[in-house]
Amino acid sequence: MVTIMVTVMSELQVAGMMPAMSADLGVSTGQIGLLVSVYAAGMMIGGPLFAWFLRHSPPKGALLTIVALYAVAQALVPAIDAFWWVALIRVITGALAGASFGLSVTYGALLAESPQKIGEAISIVLGGIMVGTVLGLPLSNFISNFWNWQASFYVLGIITFALFLVSLAILPKRAAPTQDAAAQDVGNLRMPRLWARYLVSLLTIGAAYASFSFFAPLLEKNAGFSANATTIILLVYGICAYVGNMIVGRFADRHAVAVLRLGHGLLLVALVLLAAFNDIQPLTLIMVIVVGFVGVTMNPALVTRVAEVGGAGTMVSTIHTAVISAGVTLGSAVSGVAMSTFGDDDPGIAMWTGAVLAVLATIALATQSRSQKQAEVVPA
């Protein structure tokens, strides 16, 4: 969990230091924003490559290798005071983060008490996403204002190195996957059913981030909350997301489809109300909290459904991480384009975008569930 928390904090830290980095590196704020995008690109493309090279390694050794490299890369970001250098290291750290997600999920599944507890174990691991989301931006902003933006990378590098030492001491060893198991993990990537479940993950996370990415302007511009109130609301959102993640984890193993159906339904209702009535403060506040409980918190159920078909091997899990990262990018990008095209930068449009993606996720899930039932009824 802490490994994922650190990588999520790293992904978001640039967003909390944009003015300082822009002024110091001599580039526009928009160019600094690209540092978030290249990190996500590194996760989507580089993560599976690292996982491929480490697929025959013992899980503890593979994970610690990634964590050690991540600590070094974080500390190297401020070494050269140039935008191209920072962008290059961000791609590398993004790739390492993508691999760490997949390896952490695989390791979490191996540490589960029983196969029936895999979803619950993975929910604990994925809790790092929620904690990192809450801490990443405000912590980097605080460090940047108190010292400078370079200090934020040094601090996270030190935290990651400390994580490496603690993990080296306390994480139990597990045997490396056999040649057959590693080959099966790669072979599972050819299964259409697996990619169909990846699609549900893409659309679900896309729906959540299509709205979440624009909550700050929605709360301030449309609902009329102050900047301080918005900060508190987003903090409450993060806490609700963490709690929701733990709750979903308890039910994901046996009721993954039911959890996703309920989650998609509540997310759709919340986003439609946010889109239509975002000028009503009490309603907006309640619906933002609802999205916190049922948005990205569906992750454990998504992971469980993927594991049902493709297992929890390193390659399947890392590709799933890449798909989820693509969902984050898809949701934010589509909402941004929709706001510019249809809504004169009105963040309320982003809520409609999220609602449309939630409908598509619901349809994809329903289609797969119906196909599975038919397969169970019709004899081979």
mmCIF file of N, CA and C in Angstrom, residues 50-66 103 106-107 110 174-179 182 314:
data_model
loop_
_atom_site.group_PDB
_atom_site.id
_atom_site.type_symbol
_atom_site.label_atom_id
_atom_site.label_comp_id
_atom_site.label_asym_id
_atom_site.label_seq_id
_atom_site.Cartn_x
_atom_site.Cartn_y
_atom_site.Cartn_z
ATOM 1 N N PHE A 50 8.938 -3.047 -17.909
ATOM 2 C CA PHE A 50 9.658 -3.440 -16.701
ATOM 3 C C PHE A 50 9.117 -4.771 -16.175
ATOM 4 N N ALA A 51 7.792 -4.902 -16.176
ATOM 5 C CA ALA A 51 7.176 -6.139 -15.681
ATOM 6 C C ALA A 51 7.612 -7.337 -16.525
ATOM 7 N N TRP A 52 7.756 -7.149 -17.824
ATOM 8 C CA TRP A 52 8.191 -8.223 -18.719
ATOM 9 C C TRP A 52 9.583 -8.711 -18.337
ATOM 10 N N PHE A 53 10.496 -7.781 -18.118
ATOM 11 C CA PHE A 53 11.871 -8.154 -17.798
ATOM 12 C C PHE A 53 11.987 -8.810 -16.415
ATOM 13 N N LEU A 54 11.028 -8.510 -15.525
ATOM 14 C CA LEU A 54 11.095 -9.039 -14.155
ATOM 15 C C LEU A 54 10.129 -10.204 -13.926
ATOM 16 N N ARG A 55 9.532 -10.712 -14.996
ATOM 17 C CA ARG A 55 8.451 -11.689 -14.836
ATOM 18 C C ARG A 55 8.921 -13.018 -14.243
ATOM 19 N N HIS A 56 10.218 -13.327 -14.339
ATOM 20 C CA HIS A 56 10.733 -14.575 -13.777
ATOM 21 C C HIS A 56 11.382 -14.377 -12.409
ATOM 22 N N SER A 57 11.362 -13.141 -11.891
ATOM 23 C CA SER A 57 12.040 -12.845 -10.627
ATOM 24 C C SER A 57 11.122 -13.120 -9.442
ATOM 25 N N PRO A 58 11.693 -13.435 -8.268
ATOM 26 C CA PRO A 58 10.871 -13.535 -7.052
ATOM 27 C C PRO A 58 10.145 -12.210 -6.811
ATOM 28 N N PRO A 59 8.901 -12.235 -6.362
ATOM 29 C CA PRO A 59 8.112 -11.001 -6.246
ATOM 30 C C PRO A 59 8.736 -9.953 -5.328
ATOM 31 N N LYS A 60 9.329 -10.397 -4.219
ATOM 32 C CA LYS A 60 9.943 -9.428 -3.316
ATOM 33 C C LYS A 60 11.124 -8.748 -3.984
ATOM 34 N N GLY A 61 11.991 -9.534 -4.603
ATOM 35 C CA GLY A 61 13.154 -8.955 -5.265
ATOM 36 C C GLY A 61 12.762 -8.022 -6.393
ATOM 37 N N ALA A 62 11.741 -8.405 -7.183
ATOM 38 C CA ALA A 62 11.290 -7.568 -8.292
ATOM 39 C C ALA A 62 10.750 -6.235 -7.786
ATOM 40 N N LEU A 63 9.908 -6.304 -6.753
ATOM 41 C CA LEU A 63 9.318 -5.080 -6.215
ATOM 42 C C LEU A 63 10.385 -4.169 -5.609
ATOM 43 N N LEU A 64 11.322 -4.733 -4.856
ATOM 44 C CA LEU A 64 12.361 -3.921 -4.231
ATOM 45 C C LEU A 64 13.300 -3.310 -5.268
ATOM 46 N N THR A 65 13.534 -4.007 -6.361
ATOM 47 C CA THR A 65 14.335 -3.438 -7.453
ATOM 48 C C THR A 65 13.681 -2.177 -7.999
ATOM 49 N N ILE A 66 12.371 -2.261 -8.223
ATOM 50 C CA ILE A 66 11.626 -1.106 -8.743
ATOM 51 C C ILE A 66 11.633 0.044 -7.734
ATOM 52 N N LEU A 103 3.225 -5.133 -9.739
ATOM 53 C CA LEU A 103 3.945 -6.007 -8.818
ATOM 54 C C LEU A 103 3.311 -5.991 -7.431
ATOM 55 N N THR A 106 0.130 -8.103 -7.543
ATOM 56 C CA THR A 106 0.489 -9.523 -7.585
ATOM 57 C C THR A 106 0.972 -10.005 -6.228
ATOM 58 N N TYR A 107 1.827 -9.200 -5.600
ATOM 59 C CA TYR A 107 2.361 -9.556 -4.289
ATOM 60 C C TYR A 107 1.243 -9.604 -3.246
ATOM 61 N N LEU A 110 -0.571 -12.772 -3.504
ATOM 62 C CA LEU A 110 0.206 -13.885 -2.945
ATOM 63 C C LEU A 110 0.169 -13.904 -1.420
ATOM 64 N N ARG A 174 8.473 -14.812 -1.221
ATOM 65 C CA ARG A 174 7.641 -15.751 -1.959
ATOM 66 C C ARG A 174 8.448 -16.262 -3.150
ATOM 67 N N ALA A 175 8.206 -17.500 -3.529
ATOM 68 C CA ALA A 175 8.980 -18.104 -4.612
ATOM 69 C C ALA A 175 8.707 -17.405 -5.935
ATOM 70 N N ALA A 176 9.715 -17.407 -6.784
ATOM 71 C CA ALA A 176 9.542 -16.854 -8.126
ATOM 72 C C ALA A 176 8.545 -17.705 -8.904
ATOM 73 N N PRO A 177 7.798 -17.110 -9.815
ATOM 74 C CA PRO A 177 6.877 -17.908 -10.620
ATOM 75 C C PRO A 177 7.640 -18.920 -11.468
ATOM 76 N N THR A 178 7.073 -20.073 -11.640
ATOM 77 C CA THR A 178 7.694 -21.090 -12.482
ATOM 78 C C THR A 178 7.664 -20.641 -13.944
ATOM 79 N N GLN A 179 8.439 -21.312 -14.778
ATOM 80 C CA GLN A 179 8.441 -20.992 -16.205
ATOM 81 C C GLN A 179 7.041 -21.140 -16.791
ATOM 82 N N ALA A 182 4.794 -18.229 -15.556
ATOM 83 C CA ALA A 182 5.122 -16.981 -16.248
ATOM 84 C C ALA A 182 4.614 -17.002 -17.686
ATOM 85 N N THR A 314 2.024 -11.013 -12.824
ATOM 86 C CA THR A 314 2.637 -9.692 -12.977
ATOM 87 C C THR A 314 2.224 -9.007 -14.268
#
